Amino acid sequence: LSNYLSVPTDCPQRNERLGWTADTQVFAETGSFNADTSAFFRKWMRDMRDTQEGRGGYPGVAPLAQYGSAETMRMCWSDAGIVVPFEMFKQFGDVEIVKENWASMEKYMQRMDETRCEHSKLVGENRNYQWADWLSFEDLESSSDRMRGADRSIKPAAVLYWNFLYSCYWALDSDMMAAMARGVGDDAGVKKYVAMGEKARAQIREKFFDKATGRLVKEIDGLQTANVMALATGVVKGEQRAAVAAHLRELIEGESEIDEAGYRKRVKGVLKTGFLGSHFVMDALADNGMADLAYTLLLSHKFPSWLYSVDQGATTIWERWNGYVKERGFGPVGMNSFNHYAYGQVVAWIYRRAAGIAADPASPGFRTIVMKPIPDRRLGFVKASYRSAAGLVTSAWRYEGETWIWEFTVPEGAVARVTLPGETESKDYPAGSYVIKR
């Protein structure tokens, strides 16, 4: 509520209060589960169009502000120009936001296509820097000195990582454009962006995978976020996908060195992902047979984790997991926000995957509800309701001894495409209330 006032701010309490676009795009879906944000974001997309650079790049901040707005074509940030209209289309069935922004979005996609998302071709727009996976704990974290050499120049490995991440967004943006084109009946647009998505994925396979091992090239193979994105984009299939998924599990469950604001320690079973990687990791795990690990991360109290902040007294989402630690007090005051919703993006996963209430881009606005709940005994129970564009959707499951009981409601005029835990085939349920026991 406090970050959705006129513009979607990163934080409402310190001297910025600006429309940072990465925070906005990773939280847009979660925001839509908590409020009807369609009109709010139709307004904000006007700010994005107003601040769009002549060659097509969207800004790091919109509307125009004292900084961030002149820095365009920064991956993850700029892509809000595609992600936000898509989320409003998917969640609310809003085709008007697609129509209003189509020319602007096409201009951005053209810039991605003509530069192939190569950082070196975009330095005139992004000032030769990427924020990338902001506040991650990876060795190539974008916000630390670890990405620079002794001469202060950017390491080639960091640029390679940026190019990989941006290529992944190119593929995902193309998918979203194709879905939106389908939603407004633009067959030519569908064909165009399906082809562009294939081109982006071909580039990822060619440039960023080791043909001998089938894994990512050595410079980025040890990064959690890189492996998450390989799975999220669908560039790996079959045995190669299984190998990447297994490697991701090893990277998460294995021992990592974590710098807890100057207190370096080694810990097992934690995320090293930042704003970007955290947006995709839970689905990447759940979609690749590792829902157990997703729940382990969701329920973890280790640093870094969602509940670690709660244990330190958090009542809102913080910018840094350790913005305040009971044993030591406040973190770096130069950039330390206690109301910064980016990591709150996990709530969308709880709605979609834990409760099983998700929209279908092929039938937006919850006309078709994808209900594929993933239960876990450690959570115990879920009770969820969402007043969707199609009406009130409810989902509640619990355990009674060895029996799993699921109750759900489908609103009038909608249909639920239900996939039960442990199954792969789905079944359509018309409007009504149901109880399933397994």
Short mmCIF file of N, CA, C and O in Angstrom, two decimals, residues 11 47 49 67 83 150 190 192 210 224 242 245 257 262 287 289 294 312 314 353 369 373 400 418:
data_model
loop_
_atom_site.label_atom_id
_atom_site.label_comp_id
_atom_site.label_asym_id
_atom_site.label_seq_id
_atom_site.Cartn_x
_atom_site.Cartn_y
_atom_site.Cartn_z
N CYS A 11 10.73 2.30 -2.43
CA CYS A 11 10.57 2.45 -0.98
C CYS A 11 9.93 3.81 -0.72
O CYS A 11 10.18 4.76 -1.45
N ASP A 47 3.90 6.90 -17.92
CA ASP A 47 5.18 7.41 -17.44
C ASP A 47 6.34 6.72 -18.13
O ASP A 47 7.36 7.34 -18.46
N ARG A 49 6.29 5.33 -21.15
CA ARG A 49 6.36 5.81 -22.55
C ARG A 49 6.96 7.20 -22.60
O ARG A 49 7.76 7.51 -23.49
N TYR A 67 17.74 10.79 -10.98
CA TYR A 67 18.69 9.80 -11.48
C TYR A 67 17.93 8.53 -11.83
O TYR A 67 16.80 8.31 -11.40
N VAL A 83 7.05 -6.51 -19.09
CA VAL A 83 6.52 -7.37 -18.02
C VAL A 83 5.23 -6.80 -17.43
O VAL A 83 4.25 -7.53 -17.21
N ALA A 150 41.54 -5.24 -10.99
CA ALA A 150 42.41 -4.35 -10.21
C ALA A 150 42.48 -2.95 -10.82
O ALA A 150 42.68 -1.97 -10.10
N VAL A 190 1.96 -12.60 -33.25
CA VAL A 190 2.25 -13.90 -32.63
C VAL A 190 3.39 -14.56 -33.38
O VAL A 190 4.38 -15.03 -32.76
N LYS A 192 5.64 -13.27 -35.33
CA LYS A 192 6.87 -12.49 -35.21
C LYS A 192 7.60 -12.78 -33.90
O LYS A 192 8.82 -13.01 -33.89
N ASP A 210 28.43 -24.84 -22.85
CA ASP A 210 29.61 -25.63 -23.25
C ASP A 210 29.11 -26.89 -23.96
O ASP A 210 28.43 -27.72 -23.36
N GLN A 224 24.00 -19.53 -9.04
CA GLN A 224 22.64 -20.01 -8.90
C GLN A 224 21.70 -19.35 -9.91
O GLN A 224 20.92 -20.03 -10.60
N ALA A 242 17.67 -31.97 -16.94
CA ALA A 242 17.80 -32.69 -15.67
C ALA A 242 19.17 -32.44 -15.05
O ALA A 242 19.29 -32.30 -13.82
N ALA A 245 19.22 -28.91 -13.64
CA ALA A 245 18.42 -28.88 -12.42
C ALA A 245 19.17 -29.51 -11.25
O ALA A 245 19.17 -28.97 -10.13
N GLU A 257 29.88 -19.42 0.71
CA GLU A 257 30.42 -18.35 1.54
C GLU A 257 29.51 -17.13 1.38
O GLU A 257 29.27 -16.67 0.27
N GLY A 262 29.90 -7.75 6.02
CA GLY A 262 31.22 -7.72 6.63
C GLY A 262 31.54 -8.90 7.51
O GLY A 262 32.67 -9.06 7.95
N ASP A 287 9.11 -26.59 -10.97
CA ASP A 287 8.88 -27.15 -12.31
C ASP A 287 9.87 -28.24 -12.67
O ASP A 287 9.72 -28.88 -13.72
N GLY A 289 10.97 -30.80 -10.41
CA GLY A 289 11.00 -31.87 -9.43
C GLY A 289 11.64 -31.53 -8.11
O GLY A 289 12.04 -32.43 -7.35
N ALA A 294 12.12 -25.88 -2.77
CA ALA A 294 11.46 -24.57 -2.77
C ALA A 294 10.84 -24.31 -1.41
O ALA A 294 10.98 -23.21 -0.84
N GLN A 312 14.36 -11.05 12.81
CA GLN A 312 15.03 -9.83 13.27
C GLN A 312 14.04 -8.71 13.58
O GLN A 312 14.45 -7.59 13.91
N ALA A 314 11.22 -7.91 11.41
CA ALA A 314 10.59 -7.31 10.23
C ALA A 314 9.08 -7.49 10.25
O ALA A 314 8.57 -8.58 10.53
N ARG A 353 1.47 -21.51 -6.61
CA ARG A 353 1.96 -22.87 -6.49
C ARG A 353 1.57 -23.54 -5.17
O ARG A 353 1.25 -24.72 -5.15
N ILE A 369 -8.68 -20.81 -14.85
CA ILE A 369 -7.84 -20.76 -13.66
C ILE A 369 -6.97 -22.01 -13.63
O ILE A 369 -7.49 -23.13 -13.70
N PRO A 373 -2.09 -27.10 -7.15
CA PRO A 373 -1.46 -26.84 -5.85
C PRO A 373 -0.33 -27.83 -5.56
O PRO A 373 -0.38 -28.99 -5.97
N GLU A 400 -5.16 -34.34 7.27
CA GLU A 400 -5.77 -35.02 8.42
C GLU A 400 -5.21 -36.43 8.43
O GLU A 400 -5.63 -37.28 7.64
N VAL A 418 -7.54 -28.29 -13.47
CA VAL A 418 -7.01 -28.84 -12.22
C VAL A 418 -6.02 -29.97 -12.50
O VAL A 418 -6.32 -30.89 -13.26
#
